[in-house]
Short mmCIF file of C-alpha atoms and ligand atoms in Angstrom, two decimals:
data_model
loop_
_atom_site.label_atom_id
_atom_site.label_comp_id
_atom_site.label_asym_id
_atom_site.label_seq_id
_atom_site.Cartn_x
_atom_site.Cartn_y
_atom_site.Cartn_z
CA UNK K 30 0.00 0.00 0.00
CA UNK K 31 1.44 3.42 -0.86
CA UNK K 32 2.29 5.51 2.18
CA UNK K 33 1.28 9.09 1.41
CA UNK K 34 3.70 10.69 3.88
CA UNK K 35 6.60 9.29 1.86
CA UNK K 36 8.15 10.85 -1.20
CA UNK K 37 8.12 8.61 -4.24
CA UNK K 38 10.20 9.91 -7.12
CA UNK K 39 9.22 8.52 -10.50
CA UNK K 40 11.53 10.53 -12.75
CA UNK K 41 14.65 12.67 -12.42
CA UNK K 42 15.71 15.24 -15.02
CA UNK K 43 18.64 17.66 -15.01
CA UNK K 44 20.20 20.16 -17.38
CA UNK K 45 22.64 23.03 -17.53
CA UNK K 46 21.15 26.45 -16.86
CA UNK K 47 22.97 29.81 -16.70
CA UNK K 48 23.67 31.55 -13.43
CA UNK K 49 23.85 35.31 -12.88
CA UNK K 50 27.47 35.45 -14.10
CA UNK K 51 26.61 33.66 -17.33
CA UNK K 52 28.22 30.39 -16.32
CA UNK K 53 26.37 27.10 -16.26
CA UNK K 54 24.97 25.54 -13.14
CA UNK K 55 22.85 22.46 -12.44
CA UNK K 56 19.05 22.60 -12.69
CA UNK K 57 17.05 19.60 -11.48
CA UNK K 58 13.44 18.50 -11.87
CA UNK K 59 11.97 15.65 -9.85
CA UNK K 60 8.65 14.15 -10.92
CA UNK K 61 6.68 12.58 -8.09
CA UNK K 62 4.29 9.63 -8.25
CA UNK K 63 1.24 11.94 -8.17
CA UNK K 64 2.52 13.71 -11.28
CA UNK K 65 3.69 16.85 -9.44
CA UNK K 66 7.11 18.27 -10.30
CA UNK K 67 9.59 20.08 -8.06
CA UNK K 68 12.54 22.09 -9.35
CA UNK K 69 15.76 23.50 -7.95
CA UNK K 70 19.08 24.85 -9.14
CA UNK K 71 22.48 25.21 -7.52
CA UNK K 72 24.17 28.56 -6.77
CA UNK K 73 27.93 29.10 -7.22
CA UNK K 74 30.46 31.08 -5.18
CA UNK K 75 33.47 33.09 -6.38
CA UNK K 76 35.29 33.70 -3.10
CA UNK K 77 34.89 30.12 -2.00
CA UNK K 78 36.31 28.56 1.14
CA UNK K 79 39.01 25.94 0.73
CA UNK K 80 37.01 23.34 2.64
CA UNK K 81 33.72 23.67 0.79
CA UNK K 82 32.09 20.59 -0.73
CA UNK K 83 33.41 20.25 -4.28
CA UNK K 84 31.63 21.95 -7.14
CA UNK K 85 32.22 19.71 -10.15
CA UNK K 86 33.32 21.62 -13.30
CA UNK K 87 34.07 19.91 -16.61
CA UNK K 88 37.40 21.65 -17.27
CA UNK K 89 37.02 21.24 -21.04
CA UNK K 90 36.65 23.82 -23.83
CA UNK K 91 33.07 24.79 -23.04
CA UNK K 92 32.50 27.90 -20.94
CA UNK K 93 36.23 28.26 -20.16
CA UNK K 94 36.17 24.93 -18.36
CA UNK K 95 33.18 25.89 -16.21
CA UNK K 96 30.63 23.59 -17.85
CA UNK K 97 28.70 21.25 -15.54
CA UNK K 98 27.78 18.42 -17.91
CA UNK K 99 29.40 15.84 -15.64
CA UNK K 100 27.40 17.08 -12.66
CA UNK K 101 24.24 16.94 -14.78
CA UNK K 102 25.16 13.38 -15.72
CA UNK K 103 25.60 12.56 -11.99
CA UNK K 104 21.97 13.54 -11.46
CA UNK K 105 20.50 11.75 -14.46
CA UNK K 106 22.73 8.70 -13.96
CA UNK K 107 23.73 7.39 -10.55
CA UNK K 108 21.60 9.73 -8.44
CA UNK K 109 18.47 9.08 -10.52
CA UNK K 110 18.93 5.36 -10.09
CA UNK K 111 19.19 5.69 -6.31
CA UNK K 112 16.41 8.28 -5.99
CA UNK K 113 13.84 6.24 -7.92
CA UNK K 114 14.72 2.94 -6.22
CA UNK K 115 12.22 3.23 -3.35
CA UNK K 116 9.99 5.72 -1.48
CA UNK K 117 11.70 8.06 0.99
CA UNK K 118 10.44 8.43 4.53
CA UNK K 119 12.72 11.32 5.48
CA UNK K 120 14.88 13.96 3.86
CA UNK K 121 17.71 12.82 6.08
CA UNK K 122 17.50 9.32 4.59
CA UNK K 123 17.45 10.66 1.02
CA UNK K 124 20.42 13.01 1.60
CA UNK K 125 22.39 10.25 3.32
CA UNK K 126 21.78 7.96 0.34
CA UNK K 127 23.24 10.57 -2.04
CA UNK K 128 26.32 11.01 0.16
CA UNK K 129 26.65 7.24 0.18
CA UNK K 130 26.45 6.94 -3.59
CA UNK K 131 29.07 9.68 -3.93
CA UNK K 132 31.42 7.85 -1.57
CA UNK K 133 33.81 10.74 -0.84
CA UNK K 134 33.75 13.02 2.22
CA UNK K 135 33.29 16.22 0.18
CA UNK K 136 30.99 15.14 -2.68
CA UNK K 137 33.93 15.39 -5.06
CA UNK K 138 32.89 12.50 -7.29
CA UNK K 139 29.28 13.40 -8.14
CA UNK K 140 29.64 17.13 -7.41
CA UNK K 141 28.07 19.19 -4.61
CA UNK K 142 26.38 21.24 -7.35
CA UNK K 143 24.53 18.09 -8.44
CA UNK K 144 23.70 16.93 -4.92
CA UNK K 145 22.55 20.27 -3.50
CA UNK K 146 20.13 20.88 -6.38
CA UNK K 147 18.56 17.45 -5.82
CA UNK K 148 18.45 18.00 -2.06
CA UNK K 149 16.63 21.32 -2.41
CA UNK K 150 14.16 19.85 -4.91
CA UNK K 151 13.62 16.90 -2.54
CA UNK K 152 12.87 19.31 0.33
CA UNK K 153 10.18 20.84 -1.85
CA UNK K 154 8.90 17.32 -2.57
CA UNK K 155 8.51 16.57 1.16
CA UNK K 156 6.64 19.85 1.68
CA UNK K 157 4.40 19.00 -1.29
CA UNK K 158 3.57 15.55 0.08
CA UNK K 159 2.85 17.11 3.49
CA UNK K 160 0.62 19.64 1.69
CA UNK K 161 2.35 22.61 3.26
CA UNK K 162 4.80 25.37 2.39
CA UNK K 163 8.53 24.72 2.38
CA UNK K 164 9.11 27.15 5.27
CA UNK K 165 6.36 25.58 7.40
CA UNK K 166 7.68 22.09 6.63
CA UNK K 167 11.22 23.10 7.64
CA UNK K 168 9.92 24.70 10.86
CA UNK K 169 8.12 21.48 11.76
CA UNK K 170 11.14 19.33 10.90
CA UNK K 171 13.53 21.41 13.00
CA UNK K 172 11.15 22.39 15.81
CA UNK K 173 11.84 26.07 15.09
CA UNK K 174 9.65 29.13 15.57
CA UNK K 175 9.26 30.81 12.22
CA UNK K 176 10.70 34.30 11.83
CA UNK K 177 10.98 36.79 8.99
CA UNK K 178 14.66 37.76 8.83
CA UNK K 179 16.45 41.09 8.81
CA UNK K 180 17.71 41.36 5.21
CA UNK K 181 21.32 42.44 4.70
CA UNK K 182 21.45 44.26 1.37
CA UNK K 183 24.90 44.26 -0.19
CA UNK K 184 24.93 47.67 -1.86
CA UNK K 185 28.67 48.37 -2.24
CA UNK K 186 30.90 45.67 -3.70
CA UNK K 187 34.66 45.14 -3.74
CA UNK K 188 37.13 42.28 -3.37
CA UNK K 189 36.63 39.25 -5.61
CA UNK K 190 33.18 40.50 -6.68
CA UNK K 191 34.25 43.75 -8.33
CA UNK K 192 36.97 45.33 -10.46
CA UNK K 193 37.53 48.36 -8.18
CA UNK K 194 40.49 48.72 -5.74
CA UNK K 195 38.37 48.13 -2.62
CA UNK K 196 39.88 45.34 -0.47
CA UNK K 197 36.70 44.50 1.45
CA UNK K 198 34.13 42.48 -0.47
CA UNK K 199 30.72 43.52 0.88
CA UNK K 200 29.11 46.55 2.53
CA UNK K 201 25.56 45.78 3.61
CA UNK K 202 22.57 47.73 4.89
CA UNK K 203 20.47 45.97 7.55
CA UNK K 204 17.10 47.57 8.48
CA UNK K 205 17.14 46.09 11.98
CA UNK K 206 14.54 48.50 13.32
CA UNK K 207 11.96 47.97 10.56
CA UNK K 208 8.50 46.86 11.62
CA UNK K 209 8.08 44.26 8.87
CA UNK K 210 9.82 42.53 5.99
CA UNK K 211 8.02 44.79 3.57
CA UNK K 212 9.27 47.90 5.37
CA UNK K 213 12.79 46.45 5.51
CA UNK K 214 12.79 45.82 1.77
CA UNK K 215 11.53 49.34 1.12
CA UNK K 216 14.31 50.76 3.28
CA UNK K 217 16.92 48.67 1.48
CA UNK K 218 15.69 49.78 -1.92
CA UNK K 219 15.50 53.44 -0.91
CA UNK K 220 19.04 53.39 0.45
CA UNK K 221 20.19 51.66 -2.75
CA UNK K 222 18.65 54.43 -4.85
CA UNK K 223 20.07 57.18 -2.63
CA UNK K 224 23.46 55.54 -2.96
CA UNK K 225 23.06 55.37 -6.74
CA UNK K 226 22.55 59.13 -6.83
CA UNK K 227 25.61 59.79 -4.65
CA UNK K 228 27.78 57.40 -6.66
CA UNK K 229 26.69 59.05 -9.91
CA UNK K 230 27.36 62.53 -8.55
CA UNK K 231 30.77 61.66 -7.16
CA UNK K 232 32.14 59.14 -9.68
CA UNK K 233 30.13 59.84 -12.83
CA UNK K 234 29.27 56.21 -13.37
CA UNK K 235 30.04 53.02 -11.55
CA UNK K 236 29.81 49.42 -12.57
CA UNK K 237 27.96 46.86 -10.56
CA UNK K 238 29.55 44.03 -8.62
CA UNK K 239 28.42 40.42 -8.94
CA UNK K 240 25.77 40.79 -6.27
CA UNK K 241 24.20 43.92 -7.79
CA UNK K 242 25.84 46.45 -5.47
CA UNK K 243 27.69 49.45 -6.87
CA UNK K 244 31.42 49.12 -7.44
CA UNK K 245 32.75 52.70 -7.67
CA UNK K 246 36.42 53.50 -7.35
CA UNK K 247 36.29 54.09 -3.60
CA UNK K 248 39.78 53.86 -2.22
CA UNK K 249 39.18 52.28 1.14
CA UNK K 250 36.61 50.94 3.64
CA UNK K 251 36.28 54.29 5.45
CA UNK K 252 35.25 56.02 2.25
CA UNK K 253 32.79 53.22 1.47
CA UNK K 254 31.25 53.40 4.96
CA UNK K 255 31.00 57.22 4.82
CA UNK K 256 29.13 56.92 1.53
CA UNK K 257 26.79 54.33 2.99
CA UNK K 258 25.99 56.33 6.13
CA UNK K 259 25.28 59.38 3.96
CA UNK K 260 22.97 57.35 1.69
CA UNK K 261 21.06 55.99 4.72
CA UNK K 262 20.61 59.52 6.05
CA UNK K 263 19.48 60.76 2.62
CA UNK K 264 16.39 58.58 3.07
CA UNK K 265 15.50 60.37 6.32
CA UNK K 266 16.26 57.30 8.42
CA UNK K 267 18.88 56.98 11.14
CA UNK K 268 22.11 55.06 10.64
CA UNK K 269 22.37 53.19 13.96
CA UNK K 270 22.90 49.60 15.08
CA UNK K 271 19.29 49.28 16.20
CA UNK K 272 17.74 51.19 13.28
CA UNK K 273 19.43 51.04 9.88
CA UNK K 274 22.65 49.21 10.66
CA UNK K 275 25.65 48.33 8.52
CA UNK K 276 27.32 44.94 8.16
CA UNK K 277 30.53 44.13 6.31
CA UNK K 278 32.08 41.01 4.81
CA UNK K 279 35.76 41.83 4.28
CA UNK K 280 36.27 38.21 3.04
CA UNK K 281 39.79 38.36 4.41
CA UNK K 282 41.06 35.34 2.44
CA UNK K 283 41.19 37.82 -0.44
CA UNK K 284 43.80 40.10 1.18
CA UNK K 285 45.60 37.64 3.45
CA UNK K 286 49.35 37.57 2.83
CA UNK K 287 50.03 34.53 5.00
CA UNK K 288 51.90 34.44 8.29
CA UNK K 289 49.29 36.50 10.17
CA UNK K 290 49.64 39.50 7.83
CA UNK K 291 46.95 41.33 5.89
CA UNK K 292 47.13 43.97 3.16
CA UNK K 293 44.48 46.67 3.76
CA UNK K 294 44.48 50.21 2.34
CA UNK K 295 47.92 49.64 0.82
CA UNK K 296 49.45 48.79 4.22
CA UNK K 297 50.46 45.43 5.61
CA UNK K 298 48.91 44.88 9.05
CA UNK K 299 49.67 42.16 11.56
CA UNK K 300 46.85 40.48 13.48
CA UNK K 301 46.82 42.98 16.33
CA UNK K 302 46.84 45.93 13.93
CA UNK K 303 43.95 44.45 11.95
CA UNK K 304 41.95 44.01 15.17
CA UNK K 305 42.69 47.69 15.95
CA UNK K 306 41.60 48.63 12.44
CA UNK K 307 38.24 46.86 12.93
CA UNK K 308 37.82 48.39 16.39
CA UNK K 309 38.21 51.85 14.90
CA UNK K 310 35.54 51.02 12.34
CA UNK K 311 33.27 49.76 15.15
CA UNK K 312 33.86 52.99 17.10
CA UNK K 313 33.13 55.18 14.09
CA UNK K 314 30.27 53.52 12.22
CA UNK K 315 26.98 51.78 13.11
CA UNK K 316 28.43 48.35 12.31
CA UNK K 317 26.51 45.39 13.67
CA UNK K 318 28.33 42.51 12.01
CA UNK K 319 31.73 41.59 10.58
CA UNK K 320 32.02 38.43 8.48
CA UNK K 321 35.31 36.72 7.67
CA UNK K 322 37.37 39.53 9.19
CA UNK K 323 40.28 37.06 9.26
CA UNK K 324 41.39 34.33 6.86
CA UNK K 325 39.87 30.85 7.04
CA UNK K 326 43.02 29.21 8.42
CA UNK K 327 44.17 32.07 10.69
CA UNK K 328 42.56 30.76 13.86
CA UNK K 329 44.83 32.88 16.01
CA UNK K 330 43.54 36.01 14.29
CA UNK K 331 39.93 34.92 14.84
CA UNK K 332 40.59 34.31 18.56
CA UNK K 333 42.22 37.73 19.00
CA UNK K 334 39.31 39.42 17.25
CA UNK K 335 36.76 37.48 19.31
CA UNK K 336 38.45 38.45 22.58
CA UNK K 337 38.59 42.11 21.59
CA UNK K 338 35.17 42.58 19.95
CA UNK K 339 33.02 39.46 20.47
CA UNK K 340 30.94 41.05 23.20
CA UNK K 341 30.01 44.11 21.20
CA UNK K 342 29.60 42.87 17.68
CA UNK K 343 28.49 39.90 15.63
CA UNK K 344 31.47 38.01 14.18
CA UNK K 345 30.36 35.69 11.39
CA UNK K 346 32.37 32.74 10.09
CA UNK K 347 31.78 31.95 6.41
CA UNK K 348 34.87 30.46 4.72
CA UNK K 349 35.96 29.64 8.27
CA UNK K 350 33.17 27.08 8.78
CA UNK K 351 31.83 26.32 5.26
CA UNK K 352 28.46 25.38 6.85
CA UNK K 353 30.07 22.27 8.34
CA UNK K 354 28.69 21.24 11.75
CA UNK K 355 32.03 19.76 12.86
CA UNK K 356 33.95 22.93 12.07
CA UNK K 357 31.29 25.07 13.75
CA UNK K 358 31.58 22.96 16.90
CA UNK K 359 35.36 23.41 16.87
CA UNK K 360 34.94 27.17 16.42
CA UNK K 361 32.49 27.37 19.31
CA UNK K 362 34.81 25.49 21.65
CA UNK K 363 37.86 27.48 20.50
CA UNK K 364 36.13 30.92 20.63
CA UNK K 365 36.65 31.83 16.99
CA UNK K 366 33.35 33.64 16.45
CA UNK K 367 29.83 34.10 17.80
CA UNK K 368 27.97 33.59 14.50
CA UNK K 369 27.88 31.39 11.43
CA UNK K 370 27.05 31.99 7.78
CA UNK K 371 24.78 29.31 6.33
CA UNK K 372 25.15 28.41 2.63
CA UNK K 373 23.56 25.09 1.60
CA UNK K 374 25.93 24.48 -1.32
CA UNK K 375 29.00 24.71 0.92
CA UNK K 376 27.99 21.46 2.63
CA UNK K 377 25.99 20.01 -0.28
CA UNK K 378 22.73 18.88 1.36
CA UNK K 379 19.79 20.50 3.12
CA UNK K 380 20.23 18.00 5.95
CA UNK K 381 23.86 19.08 6.40
CA UNK K 382 22.70 22.70 6.37
CA UNK K 383 20.13 22.06 9.11
CA UNK K 384 22.75 20.19 11.15
CA UNK K 385 25.02 23.25 10.92
CA UNK K 386 22.22 25.48 12.26
CA UNK K 387 21.46 23.02 15.06
CA UNK K 388 25.07 22.88 16.23
CA UNK K 389 25.40 26.68 16.06
CA UNK K 390 22.28 27.02 18.22
CA UNK K 391 23.50 24.49 20.75
CA UNK K 392 26.50 26.77 21.25
CA UNK K 393 24.49 30.01 21.34
CA UNK K 394 25.93 31.14 18.03
CA UNK K 395 23.73 33.21 15.74
CA UNK K 396 23.18 32.25 12.10
CA UNK K 397 22.75 34.22 8.88
CA UNK K 398 21.43 32.40 5.81
CA UNK K 399 23.19 33.40 2.59
CA UNK K 400 23.00 33.29 -1.19
CA UNK K 401 26.16 32.92 -3.35
CA UNK K 402 27.63 35.54 -5.66
CA UNK K 403 26.59 33.34 -8.60
CA UNK K 404 22.84 32.77 -8.31
CA UNK K 405 19.71 31.75 -10.17
CA UNK K 406 16.16 32.82 -9.40
CA UNK K 407 15.73 29.80 -7.11
CA UNK K 408 14.32 31.25 -3.89
CA UNK K 409 14.82 28.28 -1.53
CA UNK K 410 16.95 30.22 0.97
CA UNK K 411 13.99 32.50 1.73
CA UNK K 412 11.96 29.54 2.96
CA UNK K 413 15.03 28.15 4.72
CA UNK K 414 15.61 31.29 6.75
CA UNK K 415 11.95 31.66 7.73
CA UNK K 416 11.51 27.98 8.58
CA UNK K 417 14.59 27.82 10.78
CA UNK K 418 13.79 31.19 12.35
CA UNK K 419 17.40 32.34 12.52
CA UNK K 420 16.43 35.97 11.87
CA UNK K 421 19.06 37.10 9.35
CA UNK K 422 19.64 36.70 5.61
CA UNK K 423 21.93 38.19 2.97
CA UNK K 424 20.99 37.98 -0.68
CA UNK K 425 22.83 40.84 -2.34
CA UNK K 426 21.46 44.17 -3.52
CA UNK K 427 17.74 44.94 -3.65
CA UNK K 428 18.04 44.81 -7.46
CA UNK K 429 18.56 42.21 -10.22
CA UNK K 430 16.26 39.23 -10.65
CA UNK K 431 18.37 36.57 -8.96
CA UNK K 432 18.79 38.76 -5.84
CA UNK K 433 15.24 40.10 -5.53
CA UNK K 434 13.75 36.62 -6.06
CA UNK K 435 14.67 35.90 -2.43
CA UNK K 436 13.51 39.24 -0.99
CA UNK K 437 10.28 39.02 -2.97
CA UNK K 438 9.67 35.51 -1.67
CA UNK K 439 10.15 36.78 1.90
CA UNK K 440 7.52 39.48 1.33
CA UNK K 441 5.23 36.87 -0.23
CA UNK K 442 5.60 34.63 2.83
CA UNK K 443 4.86 37.63 5.07
CA UNK K 444 1.74 38.53 3.09
CA UNK K 445 0.44 34.95 2.86
CA UNK K 446 1.16 33.74 6.35
CA UNK K 447 0.32 36.63 8.62
CA UNK K 448 1.60 36.62 12.16
CA UNK K 449 5.20 35.51 11.57
CA UNK K 450 7.31 38.05 13.51
CA UNK K 451 9.98 40.11 11.77
CA UNK K 452 13.42 40.79 13.15
CA UNK K 453 16.53 39.42 14.78
CA UNK K 454 16.04 36.39 16.98
CA UNK K 455 15.95 36.93 20.74
CA UNK K 456 19.22 37.91 22.30
CA UNK K 457 20.90 39.09 19.10
CA UNK K 458 20.57 42.84 19.40
CA UNK K 459 23.90 43.49 17.82
P1 PGA Q 520 30.83 33.89 -2.74
O1 PGA Q 520 30.83 35.13 -1.76
O2 PGA Q 520 29.43 33.45 -2.94
O3 PGA Q 520 31.50 34.43 -3.96
O4 PGA Q 520 31.66 32.83 -2.05
C1 PGA Q 520 29.90 35.37 -0.78
C2 PGA Q 520 30.53 35.54 0.57
O5 PGA Q 520 31.78 35.55 0.72
O6 PGA Q 520 29.80 35.67 1.56
ZN1 ZN Q 521 31.53 35.75 3.08
#
């Protein structure tokens, strides 16, 4: 007798689709036994952490080696065979089966880009079978209280995402004090437009970075932060940690020189000097969060920074943890940071992503769900952040289809569901 709480996959299709940088990524469609279809596609990073699950690229003539035909073949070949072999009682079981078929500890054989797309589509399949939304299904699975997150709009781009001389990768606006997701999105968009006017006036024109933020020729982080504060104030709102706050992702791997030394603003700083540099920024600007302020393997730098600033600001590990529960646990015990960035494709499965959030919570670390710099219009992370209730998301600028897909989905969830609170989770004021 068919069990209607189980997911039965009758067909698996996959193909190459273009991401927001014009490179291919994996798109998957699962057909279920009731005829319904669920889709998903994988995002792709540019400033990736060394320990991320492996994104399989063909390395041949197509797309400068960045084709994903092998990963597509993983889905339609070995994964399809496993996925259609029997009904699935849990997402955990399905994800574990894919890891098993892959046989490596970092999904290097089949490709994390293949596996994560299937895993996201499968999550949608479980929600479909349970006749509920993806966010509600995830909340039930994880025992979380749903929450609409504070969006972190990346409006000024540098580092690996832009061609300008700015060392730091991301400068974000976070409408912490907004009353709703809709109001937060409006604030983000208004600041973005005010910034556009200032950038045009000061620099003539400016290109855009990969995540839709402006990439003018600002010389250094101070100049970028001054511009941002001015743009926030242009909208009539207050730049403050509990109103319209700022967050940065220096992505320090990009300017790490090795041996505890970092090149910032044309100067080489040692660990202590870089901590001082960040402390001056914290004293001067309404900064609520610093992500990857130190390089992924500079644990001594992370510890110094945590000791100096961990009580007054959010310190987020991205490349440091690569959404890996074991690394997060190590970071918690070693006092590397008080927060974790959550990117499903870094670990390769939705189950692994939820495990990362669980471990972070067990250690009182905050989480921020994140897109990648290469994206499609897949909006899964919007449901993920609401369903796990972690209270923070970053999805780039409030412009460009692949970025606004997530923000628009959040507003849709707010409008449809009614009663889900907006804002940072309890105890994460800064
Ligand atoms: P990536 O960058 O998606 O290019 O890795 C995003 C980030 O560093 O947060
Ligand atoms: Zn980052």
